[in-house]
Short mmCIF file of N, CA and C in Angstrom, two decimals:
data_model
loop_
_atom_site.label_atom_id
_atom_site.label_comp_id
_atom_site.label_asym_id
_atom_site.label_seq_id
_atom_site.Cartn_x
_atom_site.Cartn_y
_atom_site.Cartn_z
N MET W 1 100.49 96.16 100.68
CA MET W 1 100.49 94.89 101.34
C MET W 1 101.42 95.00 102.54
N PRO W 2 100.98 94.61 103.73
CA PRO W 2 101.85 94.67 104.90
C PRO W 2 103.04 93.71 104.75
N VAL W 3 104.22 94.20 105.09
CA VAL W 3 105.42 93.35 105.04
C VAL W 3 106.09 93.29 106.41
N GLY W 4 105.57 93.99 107.38
CA GLY W 4 106.11 93.99 108.72
C GLY W 4 105.22 94.83 109.62
N PRO W 5 105.57 94.92 110.90
CA PRO W 5 104.72 95.65 111.84
C PRO W 5 104.61 97.15 111.52
N SER W 6 105.60 97.71 110.85
CA SER W 6 105.54 99.13 110.51
C SER W 6 105.94 99.39 109.06
N GLU W 7 105.76 98.40 108.20
CA GLU W 7 106.13 98.54 106.78
C GLU W 7 105.00 98.04 105.90
N THR W 8 104.85 98.71 104.76
CA THR W 8 103.85 98.32 103.77
C THR W 8 104.48 98.41 102.39
N GLU W 9 104.24 97.42 101.57
CA GLU W 9 104.70 97.46 100.18
C GLU W 9 103.63 98.15 99.35
N VAL W 10 104.05 99.12 98.53
CA VAL W 10 103.13 99.91 97.72
C VAL W 10 103.46 99.71 96.25
N MET W 11 102.41 99.55 95.42
CA MET W 11 102.60 99.43 93.98
C MET W 11 101.79 100.52 93.30
N LEU W 12 102.45 101.25 92.42
CA LEU W 12 101.79 102.31 91.66
C LEU W 12 101.60 101.83 90.23
N THR W 13 100.37 101.82 89.77
CA THR W 13 100.07 101.39 88.40
C THR W 13 99.19 102.43 87.71
N TYR W 14 99.22 102.40 86.41
CA TYR W 14 98.38 103.28 85.60
C TYR W 14 97.62 102.44 84.60
N ASP W 15 96.34 102.71 84.46
CA ASP W 15 95.50 102.00 83.51
C ASP W 15 95.23 102.92 82.33
N TRP W 16 95.81 102.59 81.19
CA TRP W 16 95.66 103.42 80.00
C TRP W 16 94.59 102.87 79.06
N SER W 17 93.83 101.88 79.50
CA SER W 17 92.87 101.23 78.61
C SER W 17 91.75 102.16 78.14
N ALA W 18 91.43 103.19 78.90
CA ALA W 18 90.35 104.10 78.50
C ALA W 18 90.85 105.26 77.62
N VAL W 19 92.16 105.36 77.43
CA VAL W 19 92.71 106.43 76.60
C VAL W 19 92.71 105.95 75.15
N PRO W 20 92.06 106.69 74.27
CA PRO W 20 92.00 106.26 72.86
C PRO W 20 93.40 106.17 72.24
N ARG W 21 93.51 105.31 71.26
CA ARG W 21 94.78 105.12 70.56
C ARG W 21 95.33 106.45 70.06
N SER W 22 94.46 107.30 69.55
CA SER W 22 94.91 108.59 69.02
C SER W 22 95.59 109.43 70.11
N GLY W 23 95.15 109.32 71.33
CA GLY W 23 95.79 110.04 72.44
C GLY W 23 97.10 109.41 72.84
N ARG W 24 97.16 108.08 72.83
CA ARG W 24 98.39 107.37 73.22
C ARG W 24 99.51 107.57 72.19
N GLU W 25 99.16 107.84 70.95
CA GLU W 25 100.17 108.03 69.91
C GLU W 25 101.06 109.24 70.18
N TYR W 26 100.56 110.21 70.95
CA TYR W 26 101.32 111.41 71.23
C TYR W 26 102.18 111.29 72.48
N LEU W 27 102.01 110.21 73.23
CA LEU W 27 102.75 110.02 74.47
C LEU W 27 103.96 109.14 74.26
N ARG W 28 105.03 109.46 74.96
CA ARG W 28 106.18 108.55 75.00
C ARG W 28 106.06 107.77 76.29
N PHE W 29 106.29 106.48 76.23
CA PHE W 29 106.16 105.65 77.43
C PHE W 29 107.52 105.28 77.96
N PRO W 30 107.72 105.33 79.25
CA PRO W 30 106.73 105.77 80.24
C PRO W 30 106.57 107.29 80.20
N PRO W 31 105.34 107.77 80.38
CA PRO W 31 105.08 109.20 80.26
C PRO W 31 105.53 110.01 81.47
N PHE W 32 105.86 109.34 82.57
CA PHE W 32 106.28 110.03 83.79
C PHE W 32 107.70 109.61 84.14
N GLY W 33 108.50 110.57 84.56
CA GLY W 33 109.86 110.28 84.97
C GLY W 33 109.93 109.71 86.38
N PRO W 34 111.12 109.28 86.80
CA PRO W 34 111.30 108.70 88.13
C PRO W 34 110.86 109.64 89.26
N GLY W 35 111.00 110.94 89.06
CA GLY W 35 110.57 111.89 90.09
C GLY W 35 109.10 111.82 90.39
N HIS W 36 108.30 111.42 89.40
CA HIS W 36 106.86 111.31 89.61
C HIS W 36 106.54 110.22 90.63
N LEU W 37 107.26 109.11 90.55
CA LEU W 37 107.06 108.03 91.52
C LEU W 37 107.42 108.51 92.92
N THR W 38 108.53 109.20 93.05
CA THR W 38 108.95 109.72 94.35
C THR W 38 107.90 110.69 94.90
N ASP W 39 107.40 111.59 94.05
CA ASP W 39 106.37 112.53 94.48
C ASP W 39 105.10 111.80 94.91
N SER W 40 104.72 110.77 94.17
CA SER W 40 103.52 110.00 94.51
C SER W 40 103.67 109.32 95.87
N LEU W 41 104.85 108.77 96.13
CA LEU W 41 105.08 108.12 97.42
C LEU W 41 105.08 109.12 98.57
N HIS W 42 105.63 110.32 98.34
CA HIS W 42 105.61 111.35 99.37
C HIS W 42 104.17 111.80 99.64
N HIS W 43 103.37 111.91 98.60
CA HIS W 43 101.97 112.29 98.74
C HIS W 43 101.22 111.21 99.54
N LEU W 44 101.45 109.96 99.21
CA LEU W 44 100.81 108.86 99.93
C LEU W 44 101.21 108.88 101.40
N ALA W 45 102.49 109.09 101.69
CA ALA W 45 102.96 109.14 103.08
C ALA W 45 102.28 110.28 103.85
N ALA W 46 102.11 111.43 103.19
CA ALA W 46 101.45 112.55 103.83
C ALA W 46 99.98 112.24 104.12
N LEU W 47 99.32 111.57 103.19
CA LEU W 47 97.92 111.20 103.42
C LEU W 47 97.79 110.25 104.60
N VAL W 48 98.69 109.29 104.69
CA VAL W 48 98.64 108.34 105.79
C VAL W 48 98.93 109.04 107.12
N ALA W 49 99.90 109.93 107.12
CA ALA W 49 100.27 110.65 108.34
C ALA W 49 99.12 111.53 108.83
N ASP W 50 98.38 112.12 107.89
CA ASP W 50 97.25 113.00 108.25
C ASP W 50 96.01 112.21 108.64
N GLY W 51 95.96 110.94 108.20
CA GLY W 51 94.75 110.12 108.41
C GLY W 51 94.63 109.66 109.80
#
């Protein structure tokens, strides 16, 4: 969502509804550490810069 002339607010979400209960029982939530969010944002920034 745009928040200024050169800023955008980004939200990262995961939909686990298609993962069977048996699969979710083996995961600890949240399954990704804080570094994963940082990596995702860097990847998004690179995609935008290349676009």
